[in-house]
Structures are given as structure tokens and as C-alpha cells.
Short mmCIF file of C-alpha atoms and ligand atoms in Angstrom, two decimals:
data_model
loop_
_atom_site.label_atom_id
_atom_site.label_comp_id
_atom_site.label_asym_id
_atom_site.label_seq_id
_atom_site.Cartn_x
_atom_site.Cartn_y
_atom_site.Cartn_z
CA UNK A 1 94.81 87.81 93.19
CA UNK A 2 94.12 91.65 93.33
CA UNK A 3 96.98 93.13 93.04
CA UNK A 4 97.58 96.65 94.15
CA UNK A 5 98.96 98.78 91.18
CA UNK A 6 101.01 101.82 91.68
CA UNK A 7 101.40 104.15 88.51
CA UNK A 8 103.53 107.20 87.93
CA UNK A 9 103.83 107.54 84.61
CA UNK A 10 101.68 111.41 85.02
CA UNK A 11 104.23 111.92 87.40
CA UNK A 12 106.95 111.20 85.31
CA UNK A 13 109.35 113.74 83.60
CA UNK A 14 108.74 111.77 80.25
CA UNK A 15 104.92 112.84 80.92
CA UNK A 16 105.04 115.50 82.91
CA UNK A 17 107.44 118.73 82.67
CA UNK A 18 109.56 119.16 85.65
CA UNK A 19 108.81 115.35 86.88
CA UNK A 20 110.43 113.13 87.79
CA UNK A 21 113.66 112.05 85.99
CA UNK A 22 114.94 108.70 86.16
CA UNK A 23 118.05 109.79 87.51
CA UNK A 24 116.03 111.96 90.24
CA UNK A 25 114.01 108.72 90.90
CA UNK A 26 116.75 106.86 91.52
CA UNK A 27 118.26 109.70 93.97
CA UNK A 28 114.97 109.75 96.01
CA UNK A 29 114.96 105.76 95.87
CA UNK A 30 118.67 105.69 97.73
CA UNK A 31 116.91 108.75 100.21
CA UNK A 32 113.62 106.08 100.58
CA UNK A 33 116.46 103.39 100.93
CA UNK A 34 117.30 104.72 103.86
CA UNK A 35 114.56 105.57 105.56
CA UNK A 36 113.48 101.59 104.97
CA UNK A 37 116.73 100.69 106.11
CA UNK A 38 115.73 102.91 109.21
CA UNK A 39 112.45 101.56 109.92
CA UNK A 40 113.44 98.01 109.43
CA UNK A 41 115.89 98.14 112.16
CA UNK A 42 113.53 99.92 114.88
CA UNK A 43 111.29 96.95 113.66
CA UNK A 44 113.56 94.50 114.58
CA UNK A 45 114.89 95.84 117.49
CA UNK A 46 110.91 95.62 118.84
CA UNK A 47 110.43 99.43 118.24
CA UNK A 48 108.25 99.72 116.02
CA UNK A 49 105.72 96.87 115.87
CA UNK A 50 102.88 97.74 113.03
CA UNK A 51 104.92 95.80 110.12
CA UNK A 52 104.48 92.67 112.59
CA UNK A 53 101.19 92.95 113.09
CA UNK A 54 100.69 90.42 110.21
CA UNK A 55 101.63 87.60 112.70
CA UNK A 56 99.22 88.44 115.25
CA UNK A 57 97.35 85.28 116.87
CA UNK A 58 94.03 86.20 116.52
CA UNK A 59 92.48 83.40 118.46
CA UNK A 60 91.08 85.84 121.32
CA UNK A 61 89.78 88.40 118.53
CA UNK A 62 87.53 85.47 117.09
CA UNK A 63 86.52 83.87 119.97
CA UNK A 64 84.86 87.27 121.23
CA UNK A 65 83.63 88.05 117.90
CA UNK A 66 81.79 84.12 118.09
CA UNK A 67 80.47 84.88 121.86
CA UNK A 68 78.81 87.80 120.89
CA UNK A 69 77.88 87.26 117.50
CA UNK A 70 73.74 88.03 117.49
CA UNK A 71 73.14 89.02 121.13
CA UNK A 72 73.41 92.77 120.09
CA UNK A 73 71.46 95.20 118.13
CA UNK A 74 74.36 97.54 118.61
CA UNK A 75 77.94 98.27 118.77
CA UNK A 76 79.68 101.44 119.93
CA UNK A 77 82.92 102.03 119.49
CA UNK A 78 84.53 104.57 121.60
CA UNK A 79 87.61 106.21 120.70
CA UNK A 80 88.99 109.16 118.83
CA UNK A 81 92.24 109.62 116.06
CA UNK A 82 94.02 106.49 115.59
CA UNK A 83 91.49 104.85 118.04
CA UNK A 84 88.53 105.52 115.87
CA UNK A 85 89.91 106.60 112.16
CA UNK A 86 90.56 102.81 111.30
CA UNK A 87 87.50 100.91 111.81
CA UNK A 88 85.38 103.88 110.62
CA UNK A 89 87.49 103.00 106.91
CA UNK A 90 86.84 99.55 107.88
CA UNK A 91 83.03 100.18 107.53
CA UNK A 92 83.23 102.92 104.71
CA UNK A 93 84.98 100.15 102.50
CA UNK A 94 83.30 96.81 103.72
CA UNK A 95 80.19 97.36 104.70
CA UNK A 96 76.78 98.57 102.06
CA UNK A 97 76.48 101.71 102.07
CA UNK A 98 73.60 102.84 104.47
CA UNK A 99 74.41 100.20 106.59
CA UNK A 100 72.88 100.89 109.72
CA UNK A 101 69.28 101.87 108.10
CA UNK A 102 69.14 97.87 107.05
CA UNK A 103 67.21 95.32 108.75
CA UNK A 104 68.53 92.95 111.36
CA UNK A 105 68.48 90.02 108.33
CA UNK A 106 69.95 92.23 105.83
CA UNK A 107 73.02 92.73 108.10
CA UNK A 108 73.19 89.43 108.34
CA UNK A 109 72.24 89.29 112.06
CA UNK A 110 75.34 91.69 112.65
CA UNK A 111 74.64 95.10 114.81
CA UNK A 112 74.41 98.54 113.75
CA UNK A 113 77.72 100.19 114.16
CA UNK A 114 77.99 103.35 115.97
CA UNK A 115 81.96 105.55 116.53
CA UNK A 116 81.66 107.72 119.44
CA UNK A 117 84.77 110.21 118.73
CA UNK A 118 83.81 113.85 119.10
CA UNK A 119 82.42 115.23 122.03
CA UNK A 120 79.73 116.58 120.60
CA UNK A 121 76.74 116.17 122.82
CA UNK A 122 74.37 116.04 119.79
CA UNK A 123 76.84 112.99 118.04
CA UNK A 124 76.54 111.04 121.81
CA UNK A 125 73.18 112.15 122.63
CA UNK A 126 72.24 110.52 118.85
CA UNK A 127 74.10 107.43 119.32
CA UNK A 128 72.76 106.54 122.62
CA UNK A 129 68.88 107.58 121.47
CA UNK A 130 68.98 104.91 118.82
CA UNK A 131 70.43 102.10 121.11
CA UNK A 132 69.60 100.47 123.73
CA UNK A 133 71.44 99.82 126.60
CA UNK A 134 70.27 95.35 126.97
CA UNK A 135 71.20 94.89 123.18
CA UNK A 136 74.36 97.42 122.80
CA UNK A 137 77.71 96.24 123.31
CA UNK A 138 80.60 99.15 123.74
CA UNK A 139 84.30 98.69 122.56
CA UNK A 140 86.15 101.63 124.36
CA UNK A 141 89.44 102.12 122.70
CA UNK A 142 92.21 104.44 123.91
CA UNK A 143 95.95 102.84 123.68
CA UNK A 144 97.12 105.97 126.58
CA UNK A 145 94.00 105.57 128.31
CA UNK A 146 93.62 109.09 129.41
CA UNK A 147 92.55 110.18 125.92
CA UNK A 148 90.18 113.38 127.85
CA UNK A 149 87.30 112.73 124.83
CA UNK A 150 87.15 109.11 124.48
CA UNK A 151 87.36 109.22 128.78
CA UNK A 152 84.42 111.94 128.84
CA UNK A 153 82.42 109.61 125.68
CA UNK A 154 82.98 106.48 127.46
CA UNK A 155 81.50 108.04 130.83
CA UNK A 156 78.49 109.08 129.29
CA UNK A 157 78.11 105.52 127.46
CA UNK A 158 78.82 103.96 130.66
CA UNK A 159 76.38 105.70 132.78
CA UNK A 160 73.72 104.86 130.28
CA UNK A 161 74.73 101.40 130.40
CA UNK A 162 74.55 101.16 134.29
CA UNK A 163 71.27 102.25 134.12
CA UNK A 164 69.95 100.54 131.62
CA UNK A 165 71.62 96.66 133.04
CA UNK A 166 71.80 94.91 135.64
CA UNK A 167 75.50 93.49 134.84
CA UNK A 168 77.84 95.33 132.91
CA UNK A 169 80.44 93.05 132.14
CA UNK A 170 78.70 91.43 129.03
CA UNK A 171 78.51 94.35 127.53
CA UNK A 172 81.55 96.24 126.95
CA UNK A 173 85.43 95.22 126.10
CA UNK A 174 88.52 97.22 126.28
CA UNK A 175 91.53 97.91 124.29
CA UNK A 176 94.29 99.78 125.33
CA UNK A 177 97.60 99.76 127.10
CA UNK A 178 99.34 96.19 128.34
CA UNK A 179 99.99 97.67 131.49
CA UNK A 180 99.68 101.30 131.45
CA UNK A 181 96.76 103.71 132.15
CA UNK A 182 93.20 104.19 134.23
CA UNK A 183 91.15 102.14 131.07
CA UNK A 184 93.76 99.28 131.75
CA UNK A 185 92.83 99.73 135.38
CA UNK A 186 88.98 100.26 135.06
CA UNK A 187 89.15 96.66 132.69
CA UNK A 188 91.08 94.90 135.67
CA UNK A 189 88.57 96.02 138.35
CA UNK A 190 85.34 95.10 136.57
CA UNK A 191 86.59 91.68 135.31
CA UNK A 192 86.27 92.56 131.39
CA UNK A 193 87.68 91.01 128.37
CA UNK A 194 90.78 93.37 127.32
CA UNK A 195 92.78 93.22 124.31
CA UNK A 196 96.46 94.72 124.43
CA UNK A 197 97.83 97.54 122.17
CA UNK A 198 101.67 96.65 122.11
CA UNK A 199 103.74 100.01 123.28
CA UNK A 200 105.62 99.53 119.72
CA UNK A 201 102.54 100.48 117.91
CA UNK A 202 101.25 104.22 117.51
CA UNK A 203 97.79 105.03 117.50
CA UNK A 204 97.73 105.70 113.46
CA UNK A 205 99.72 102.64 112.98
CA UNK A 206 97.08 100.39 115.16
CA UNK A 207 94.12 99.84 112.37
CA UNK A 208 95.59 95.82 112.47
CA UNK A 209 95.76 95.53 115.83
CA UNK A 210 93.24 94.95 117.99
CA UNK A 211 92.01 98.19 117.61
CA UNK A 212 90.69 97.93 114.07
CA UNK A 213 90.55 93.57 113.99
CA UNK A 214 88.13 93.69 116.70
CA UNK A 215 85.60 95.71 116.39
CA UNK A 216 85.85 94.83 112.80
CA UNK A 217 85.31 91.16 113.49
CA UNK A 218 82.05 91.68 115.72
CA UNK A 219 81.07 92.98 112.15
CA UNK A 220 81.54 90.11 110.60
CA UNK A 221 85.03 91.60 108.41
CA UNK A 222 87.05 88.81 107.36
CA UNK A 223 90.31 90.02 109.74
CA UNK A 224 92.22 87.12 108.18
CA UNK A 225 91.94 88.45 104.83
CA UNK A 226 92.14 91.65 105.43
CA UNK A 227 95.74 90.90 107.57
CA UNK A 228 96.66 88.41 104.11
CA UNK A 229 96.31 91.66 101.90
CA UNK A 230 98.66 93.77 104.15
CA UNK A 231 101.36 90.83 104.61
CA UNK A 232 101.45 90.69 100.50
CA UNK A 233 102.46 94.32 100.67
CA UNK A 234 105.89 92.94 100.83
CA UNK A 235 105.42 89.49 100.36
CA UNK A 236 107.50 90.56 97.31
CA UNK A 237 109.57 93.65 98.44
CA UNK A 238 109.67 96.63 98.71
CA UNK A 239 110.53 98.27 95.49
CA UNK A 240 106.93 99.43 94.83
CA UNK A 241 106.96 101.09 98.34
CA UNK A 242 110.52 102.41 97.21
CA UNK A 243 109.61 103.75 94.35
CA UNK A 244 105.89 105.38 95.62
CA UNK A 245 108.55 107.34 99.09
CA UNK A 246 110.84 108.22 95.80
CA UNK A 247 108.13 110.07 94.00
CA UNK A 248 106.41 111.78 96.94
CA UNK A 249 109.90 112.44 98.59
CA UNK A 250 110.77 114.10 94.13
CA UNK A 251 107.48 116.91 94.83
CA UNK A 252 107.92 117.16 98.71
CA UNK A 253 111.40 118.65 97.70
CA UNK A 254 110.46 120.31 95.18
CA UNK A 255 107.85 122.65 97.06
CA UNK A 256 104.35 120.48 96.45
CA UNK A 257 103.32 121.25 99.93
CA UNK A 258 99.75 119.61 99.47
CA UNK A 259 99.06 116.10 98.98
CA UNK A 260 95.72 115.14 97.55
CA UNK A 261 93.72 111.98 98.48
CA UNK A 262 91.22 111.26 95.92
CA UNK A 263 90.01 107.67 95.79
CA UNK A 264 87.17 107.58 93.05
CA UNK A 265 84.82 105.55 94.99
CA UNK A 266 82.88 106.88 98.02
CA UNK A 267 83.83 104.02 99.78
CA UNK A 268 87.19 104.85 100.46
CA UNK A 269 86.42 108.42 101.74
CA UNK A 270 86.75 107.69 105.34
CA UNK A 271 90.01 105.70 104.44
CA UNK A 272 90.98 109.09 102.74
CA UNK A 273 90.58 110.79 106.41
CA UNK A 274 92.59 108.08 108.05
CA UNK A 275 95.17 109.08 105.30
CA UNK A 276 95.27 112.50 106.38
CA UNK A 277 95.48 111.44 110.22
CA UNK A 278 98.86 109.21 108.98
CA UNK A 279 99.96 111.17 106.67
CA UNK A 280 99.64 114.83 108.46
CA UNK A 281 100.56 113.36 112.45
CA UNK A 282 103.19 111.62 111.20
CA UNK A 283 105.22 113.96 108.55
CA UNK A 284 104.41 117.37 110.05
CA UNK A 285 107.20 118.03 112.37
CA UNK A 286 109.49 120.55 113.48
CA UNK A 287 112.43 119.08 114.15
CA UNK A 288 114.76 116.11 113.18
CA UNK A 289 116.08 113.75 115.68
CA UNK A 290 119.27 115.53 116.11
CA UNK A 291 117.30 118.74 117.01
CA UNK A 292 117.57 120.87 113.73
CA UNK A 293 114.58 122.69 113.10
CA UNK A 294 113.24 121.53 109.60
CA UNK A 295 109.49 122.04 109.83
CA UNK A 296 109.01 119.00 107.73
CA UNK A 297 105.74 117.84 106.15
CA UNK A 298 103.39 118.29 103.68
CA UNK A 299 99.32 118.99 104.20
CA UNK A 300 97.29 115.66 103.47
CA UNK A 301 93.76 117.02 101.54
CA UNK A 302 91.00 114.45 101.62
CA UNK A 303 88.58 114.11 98.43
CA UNK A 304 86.34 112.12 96.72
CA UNK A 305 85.83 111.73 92.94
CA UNK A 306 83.86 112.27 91.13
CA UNK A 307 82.31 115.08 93.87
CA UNK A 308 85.27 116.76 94.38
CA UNK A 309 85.82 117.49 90.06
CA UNK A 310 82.62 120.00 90.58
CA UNK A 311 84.77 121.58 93.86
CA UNK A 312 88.24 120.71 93.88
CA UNK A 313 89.63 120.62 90.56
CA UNK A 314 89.36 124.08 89.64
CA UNK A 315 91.49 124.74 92.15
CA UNK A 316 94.05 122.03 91.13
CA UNK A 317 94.56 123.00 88.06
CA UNK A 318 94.17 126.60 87.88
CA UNK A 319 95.03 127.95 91.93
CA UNK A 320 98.83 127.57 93.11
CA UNK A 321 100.75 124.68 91.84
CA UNK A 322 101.65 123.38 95.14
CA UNK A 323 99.50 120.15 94.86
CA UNK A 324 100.74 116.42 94.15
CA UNK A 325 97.56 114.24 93.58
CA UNK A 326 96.71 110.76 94.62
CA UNK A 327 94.15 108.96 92.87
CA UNK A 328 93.12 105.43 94.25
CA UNK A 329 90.86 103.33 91.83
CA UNK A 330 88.76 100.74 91.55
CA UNK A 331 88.59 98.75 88.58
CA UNK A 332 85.99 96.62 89.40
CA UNK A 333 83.23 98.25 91.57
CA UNK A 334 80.70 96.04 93.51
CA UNK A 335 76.71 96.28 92.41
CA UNK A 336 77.24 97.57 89.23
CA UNK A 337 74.25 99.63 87.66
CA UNK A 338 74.03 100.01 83.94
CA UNK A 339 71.86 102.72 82.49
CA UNK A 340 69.44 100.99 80.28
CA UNK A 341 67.94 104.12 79.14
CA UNK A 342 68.80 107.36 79.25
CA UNK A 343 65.37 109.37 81.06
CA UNK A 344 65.82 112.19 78.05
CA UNK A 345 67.43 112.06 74.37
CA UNK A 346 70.02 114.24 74.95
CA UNK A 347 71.26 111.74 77.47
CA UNK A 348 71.61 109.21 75.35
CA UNK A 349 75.14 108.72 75.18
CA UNK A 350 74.76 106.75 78.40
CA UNK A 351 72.70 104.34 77.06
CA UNK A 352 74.57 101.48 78.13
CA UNK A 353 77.25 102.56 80.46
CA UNK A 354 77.54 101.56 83.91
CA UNK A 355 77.80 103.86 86.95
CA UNK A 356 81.10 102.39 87.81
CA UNK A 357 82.02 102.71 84.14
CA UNK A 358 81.31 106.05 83.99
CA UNK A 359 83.42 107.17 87.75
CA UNK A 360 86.44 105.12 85.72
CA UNK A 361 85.84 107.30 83.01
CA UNK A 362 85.85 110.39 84.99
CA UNK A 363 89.22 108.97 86.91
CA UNK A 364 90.93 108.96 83.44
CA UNK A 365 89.50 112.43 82.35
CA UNK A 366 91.15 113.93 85.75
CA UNK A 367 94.48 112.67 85.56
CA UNK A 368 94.92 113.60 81.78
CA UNK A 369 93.34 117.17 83.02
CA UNK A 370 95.82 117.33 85.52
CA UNK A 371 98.75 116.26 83.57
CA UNK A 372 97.56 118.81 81.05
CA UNK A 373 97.83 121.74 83.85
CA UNK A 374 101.08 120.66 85.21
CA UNK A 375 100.13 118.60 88.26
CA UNK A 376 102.09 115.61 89.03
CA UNK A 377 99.51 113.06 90.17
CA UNK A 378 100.08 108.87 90.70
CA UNK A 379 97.35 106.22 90.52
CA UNK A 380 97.18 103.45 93.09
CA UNK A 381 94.64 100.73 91.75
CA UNK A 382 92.74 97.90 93.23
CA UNK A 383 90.72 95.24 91.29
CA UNK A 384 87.69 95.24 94.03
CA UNK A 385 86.84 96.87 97.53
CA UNK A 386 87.41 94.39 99.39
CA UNK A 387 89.00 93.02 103.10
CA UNK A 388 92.14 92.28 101.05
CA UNK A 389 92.54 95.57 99.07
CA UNK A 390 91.84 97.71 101.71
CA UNK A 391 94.49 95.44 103.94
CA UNK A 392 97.06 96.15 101.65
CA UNK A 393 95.99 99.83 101.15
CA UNK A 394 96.33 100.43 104.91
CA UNK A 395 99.96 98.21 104.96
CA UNK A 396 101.18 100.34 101.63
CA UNK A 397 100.76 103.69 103.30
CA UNK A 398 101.72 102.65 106.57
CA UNK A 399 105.23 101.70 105.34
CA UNK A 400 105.24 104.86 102.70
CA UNK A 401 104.71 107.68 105.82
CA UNK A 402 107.32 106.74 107.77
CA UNK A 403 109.95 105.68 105.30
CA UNK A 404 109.52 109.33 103.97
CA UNK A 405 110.11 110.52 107.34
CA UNK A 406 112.77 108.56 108.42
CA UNK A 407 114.53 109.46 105.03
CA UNK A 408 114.59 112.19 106.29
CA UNK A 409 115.54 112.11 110.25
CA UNK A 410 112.12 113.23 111.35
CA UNK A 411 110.22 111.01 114.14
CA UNK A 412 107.14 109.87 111.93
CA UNK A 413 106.25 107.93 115.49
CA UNK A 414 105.66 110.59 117.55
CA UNK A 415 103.00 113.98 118.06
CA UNK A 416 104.59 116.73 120.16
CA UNK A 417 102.78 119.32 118.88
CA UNK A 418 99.47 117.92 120.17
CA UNK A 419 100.30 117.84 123.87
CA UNK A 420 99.96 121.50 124.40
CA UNK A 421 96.36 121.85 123.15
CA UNK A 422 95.78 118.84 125.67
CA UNK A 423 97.46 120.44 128.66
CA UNK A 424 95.68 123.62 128.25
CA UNK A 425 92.49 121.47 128.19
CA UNK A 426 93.22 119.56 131.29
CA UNK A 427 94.04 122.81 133.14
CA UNK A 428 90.28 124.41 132.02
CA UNK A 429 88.76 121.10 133.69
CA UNK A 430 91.28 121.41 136.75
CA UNK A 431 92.31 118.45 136.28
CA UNK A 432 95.16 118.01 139.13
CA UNK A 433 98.63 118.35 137.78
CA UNK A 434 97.69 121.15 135.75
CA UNK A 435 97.58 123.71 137.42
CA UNK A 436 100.20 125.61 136.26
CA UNK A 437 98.67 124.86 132.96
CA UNK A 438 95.86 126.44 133.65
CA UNK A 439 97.64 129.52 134.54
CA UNK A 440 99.54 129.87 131.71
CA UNK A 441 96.83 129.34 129.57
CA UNK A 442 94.80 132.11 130.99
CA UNK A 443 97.93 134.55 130.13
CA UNK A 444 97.97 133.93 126.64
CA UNK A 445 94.17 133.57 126.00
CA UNK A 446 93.06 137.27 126.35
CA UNK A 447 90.98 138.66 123.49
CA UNK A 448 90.25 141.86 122.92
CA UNK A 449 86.61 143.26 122.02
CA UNK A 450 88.21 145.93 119.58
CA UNK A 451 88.88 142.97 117.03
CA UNK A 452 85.42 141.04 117.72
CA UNK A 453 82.46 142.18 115.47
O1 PA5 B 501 98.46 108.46 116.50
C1 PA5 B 501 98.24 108.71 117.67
O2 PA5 B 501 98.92 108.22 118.59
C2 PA5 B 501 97.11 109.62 118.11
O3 PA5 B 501 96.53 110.29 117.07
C3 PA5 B 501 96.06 108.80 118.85
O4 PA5 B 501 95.53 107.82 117.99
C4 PA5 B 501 94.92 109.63 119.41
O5 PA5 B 501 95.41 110.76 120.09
C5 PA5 B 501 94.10 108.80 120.38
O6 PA5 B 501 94.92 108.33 121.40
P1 PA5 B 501 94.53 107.15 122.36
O7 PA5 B 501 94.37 105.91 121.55
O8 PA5 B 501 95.67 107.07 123.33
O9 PA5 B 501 93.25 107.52 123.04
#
């Protein structure tokens, strides 16, 4: 079965200089220890609920994915963050690239797939001019339900959609709250299906609930699979996860305030940005949970090789050393293409070599390039893209971000430092309650002309 590899021998003190050692490996490992220790509790005490997630009956998942199944040309998903970061890997990873330009047969009779996450009127405006409102069915996903931009999306969408049916409630399902919040409400009143986002499980921890599994089912994703590959994560323990916290936790400490994302397959970009939502929401906080200020965290960097070797890794190698690289590959990539023959002589040389091959190649080249300018990097490795790699790649991170952070007494659950931003929003649309928001935000936001050009 493909197994997910985790290598950090470039990493290494025997490899690297100023590595790790083994004794510093094994003092991160106890630190890791006890952030699993941590997080393994709040699991079982029904706090945290994404490691459970495995165990999900997903009997109401596949039953809507069956009703639906060829009655729509197109599915929007509404949501933003953790609502919308997940599926949009899902499709990266699973589904050929260019997707949406295929035929109806060539996606298998499966829509077009369309995330609604930014406001931007010329993203929503887009979406909605290549759909139709008869053959589109919506998924609007918030798990607060008062998310403003996935509220202001969805009331676009749903605008469009009452004037384009005559009965809404074929056409769009909700995830969000059990209980809680105006989506939960709006599902109740109009009498449509609505799938539950258990108040144990964040937003960037949700990609195998619900909130990834269905939307990724009307696609046709095997969800089974894709939950088998994050349940093997620690089918057989958790050193591997262990010993990946104990080398990130080694550089963290040690001043690498930038970790690098760079799977070498374009496939796994957007996975790369839901990295950076998990890794970046979750690690960068202020203070630990007995209120000393620590401004924890390290910046997540998404890239892509090979692109990013002719933008990035100048910079790596020769800019601050204050990088710690992740490389994810792929040993086996899907439609291989071998060159037959090179298109001039000096070319030649590729004669031969496959595409795939070749972006291997170039994997190996980096890290040794790396390793030869003094930048600790580790290699995670997956035999093929597939509904069971990318399950376990979700699953291994997932455990990894907040066993660093609990190592370390931070609350890798939460996101204070987003509320302000909000609040100052709400108060600029006068939304009620925020008044004094509103206020306060029109104290601090003067400008003056003598620094605008
Ligand atoms: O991780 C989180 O909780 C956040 O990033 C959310 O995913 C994001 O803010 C969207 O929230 P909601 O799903 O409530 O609309």
C-alpha cells in the first residue's frame, strides 16, 4: 500500500551542520511527546474531534452524493478558509487538471466545480456567468454561520438561484453548525438537507468532515479511501508524527522562522495553501494558555517545484538563513509523458526521460542544493496522487500542527487575532452590535495625504 515516507536525513546533523543531533531529536521527541500526550486527552475528553473523524458514518454523505449524481452541470461551493481551502486540495490532487474545460462524458457525467470564497465581484460574477441556475447545485459551507463573505457570496448565489427556479430546495445543501447560527436557521426554514460540523472540530481541521467528504463525493472522490489513508496515519503510531513535531520543533527553536511548502507536483499546490491556512492559523499566536506572551509561530511559504527553483531558490539558498524546507514527492506521477525526441540536438539528453522523471530529478537536485547552502529541508513522499495519499497527507499534518503547539502551551485550536479585522468590518456595514466598533475603527483609521503619493 502507499506508504507515506518521511525523510530527514538533509536535516540531520550527520548531513547537515548545525542539524539535528540525535540527542537534540530525542529532546524535541519528549517536547512532541507532550504535546501528543496533550492532544490525545482533549480528544478523548470530546474536545477536539478531527482525529475521530475516521469513524464518521457516512451513509447521509453518499446517499446525497447518489440523489444528485447527473442532474447538475454545476456545483458551487460556498465558503471561505477552512470552509473552502480543503475541497479546493481535494480537486487540485484528484481531479485532471483543467477539469472544468472537459466535456460532460469526460467528467464522467460529474459537474464542473466552482469555490465561491473571495468577495470579489469579478470571481462571483464569473462563476455565476458560466452556470446556470436549473442545472447548478450550491453547497454553502460556514461551520459559525455568520462568516460576513461566505454570507454576502451565498446571497448573491441565492438570489440568482431564486430567479432562475421555481423550487429551491433541490438545489442547494448546507453545512454548518449542529445547532448554532443563521445558516443552521436558514437550512431549518427552507426544509434543506444539512450536514453537521461537530463544535470539536475547527474550521482547518474540518477537510474530513462533511465539509470536504461532501462536496468531494458529489465529485465522484472516493471519501472512503480517502478517510482509509488518514486512519493509517496512525494505524501504526505515532513515532513518524513524533519524530516529523521533533524536527520542525529542532529549527523552530533554533530561529528558522519560515517554513517552506514545496510539493514537486502541481497538483498538490492548493494542498500547499491549505498548509499555510493550518500551519500559519494554528501556530501563530501570542500567548500560551497560562497568558505569557510568547508570540509563537513560524510563517508557512507555499511553492511549487519545479516553478518555484527559477523564483524561490535563489532566495533559499543565498537570502537569510531563516528557512526550513518541506519537499512532498511523488514517486509515481499519473499520465506519464516520455520525450521520444528531443525537438533540437542540443536537447538530446532527454531523449528518453519522462516528464515525471525529470520533476524527480529536479526534487533530488534541490535538496542536495539546499543541503549544500546550509538549509535544513525533510522529504515527505507518496507513491501516487491519489484519495489515499492525499488522506493521509491531510491526517499527517493535522496531527503535526497542533502537537507542535501544544508542546508548547499555545492554543493551536483557536484564531484571536482574526476577530478584530472582522469587527471593524461589521461596524463599516453597520451591522447592529457594532457600533462601538465602528467608532473605534474610525479613530484609528485616519491617513494622512502628506504620506500618499
Ligand atoms: O479555521 C478556522 O476556524 C477559520 O479559518 C475558518 O475556517 C474560516 O474563518 C471560515 O469560518 P466559517 O467556516 O465559520 O465560515
Amino acid at each position: 500500500m502507499n506508504k507515506l515516507l518521511f525523510d530527514y536525513n538533509f536535516a540531520s546533523e550527520e548531513r547537515l551542520p548545525g542539524g539535528i543531533s540525535r540527542k537534540a531529536l530525542k529532546i524535541c521527541g519528549d517536547k512532541a511527546g507532550e504535546g501528543l500526550k496533550k492532544l490525545r486527552d482533549m480528544a478523548e475528553k470530546g474536545l477536539v474531534g478531527f482525529p475521530d473523524l475516521v469513524n464518521q458514518d457516512l451513509s447521509s454523505i453518499k446517499k446525497l452524493a447518489s440523489e444528485v449524481r447527473g442532474r447538475f452541470d454545476d456545483l458551487i461551493v460556498a465558503g471561505i478558509g477552512g470552509s473552502a481551502l480543503g475541497i479546493e486540495a481535494v480537486v487540485n490532487a484528484l481531479l485532471p487538471y483543467g477539469y472544468n474545460a472537459l466535456g460532460k462524458d469526460l467528467r464522467g457525467g460529474f459537474p464542473r466545480i466552482w469555490v465561491a470564497d473571495n468577495t470579489d465581484p469579478s470571481k462571483i460574477s464569473g462563476i455565476l456567468e458560466h452556470c446556470s441556475p436549473e442545472s447548478t447545485f450550491t453547497v454553502v459551507i460556514s461551520k459559525s454561520g455568520s462568516t460576513v463573505e461566505t454570507a454576502a457570496n451565498f446571497s448573491v448565489i441565492f438570489e440568482w438561484l431564486k430567479n432562475g427556479v421555481k423550487d429551491i430546495s433541490g438545489h442547494i445543501a448546507v453545512i454548518t453548525d449542529p445547532e448554532k447560527g443563521n445558516l443552521r436557521a436558514f437550512a431549518n426554514d427552507n426544509g434543506l438537507p444539512v450536514f453537521d460540523i461537530a463544535p470539536s472540530v475547527g474550521g482547518r481541521f474540518s477537510v474530513l468532515s462533511p465539509v470536504g467528504l461532501l462536496p468531494a463525493a458529489l465529485m465522484g472522490v472516493d471519501i472512503d479511501k480517502l478517510l482509509k489513508g488518514a486512519a493509517d496515519v496512525t494505524a501504526g503510531g505515532y513515532d513518524k508524527i513524533l519524530t516529523a513535531c521533533a524536527v520542525y520543533i529542532y529549527f523552530m527553536e533554533k530561529g528558522r522562522s519560515i517554513n517552506v511548502l514545496m510539493p514537486y507536483s502541481s497538483r498538490l499546490e492548493k494542498f500547499a495553501e491549505w498548509f499555510c491556512q493550518l500551519w500559519g492559523e494554528s501556530l501563530g499566536k501570542k500567548n500560551t494558555y497560562s497568558g505569557k506572551t510568547v508570540r509563537f509561530g513560524t510563517t508557512p511559504l507555499r511553492t511549487v517545484g519545479a516553478i518555484d527553483q527559477h523564483s524561490q531558490i535563489q532566495l533559499f539558498r543565498e537570502g537569510p538563513l531563516d528557512k526550513t524546507v518541506t519537499f512532498i514527492g511523488v514517486k509515481s506521477h499519473s499520465a506519464e509523458k516520455t520525450i521520444k525526441g528531443a525537438f533540437h540536438k542540443g536537447f538530446s539528453y532527454l531523449e528518453g526521460v519522462g516528464l515525471g522523471e525529470l520533476l524527480n530529478s529536479e526534487l533530488k537536485a534541490t535538496e542536495a542544493a539546499l543541503l549544500t547552502s546550509g538549509v535544513p529541508s525533510v522529504r515527505m513522499d507518496v507513491d501516487v496522487i491519489d484519495e489515499y495519499s492525499l488522506g493521509q497527507l491531510f491526517m499527517f499534518f493535522q496531527y503535526i500542527v497542533p502537537v507542535i503547539g501544544l508542546s508548547a502551551d499555545i492554543n493551536p485550536f483557536d484564531q484571536p487575532g482574526v476577530e478584530e479585522a472582522k469587527e471593524y468590518a461589521y461596524g463599516m456595514m453597520d451591522r447592529k452590535g457594532f457600533e462601538a466598533k465602528k467608532s473605534q475603527f474610525e479613530e484609528i483609521y485616519k491617513k494622512s495625504d502628506d504620506f500618499v503619493l
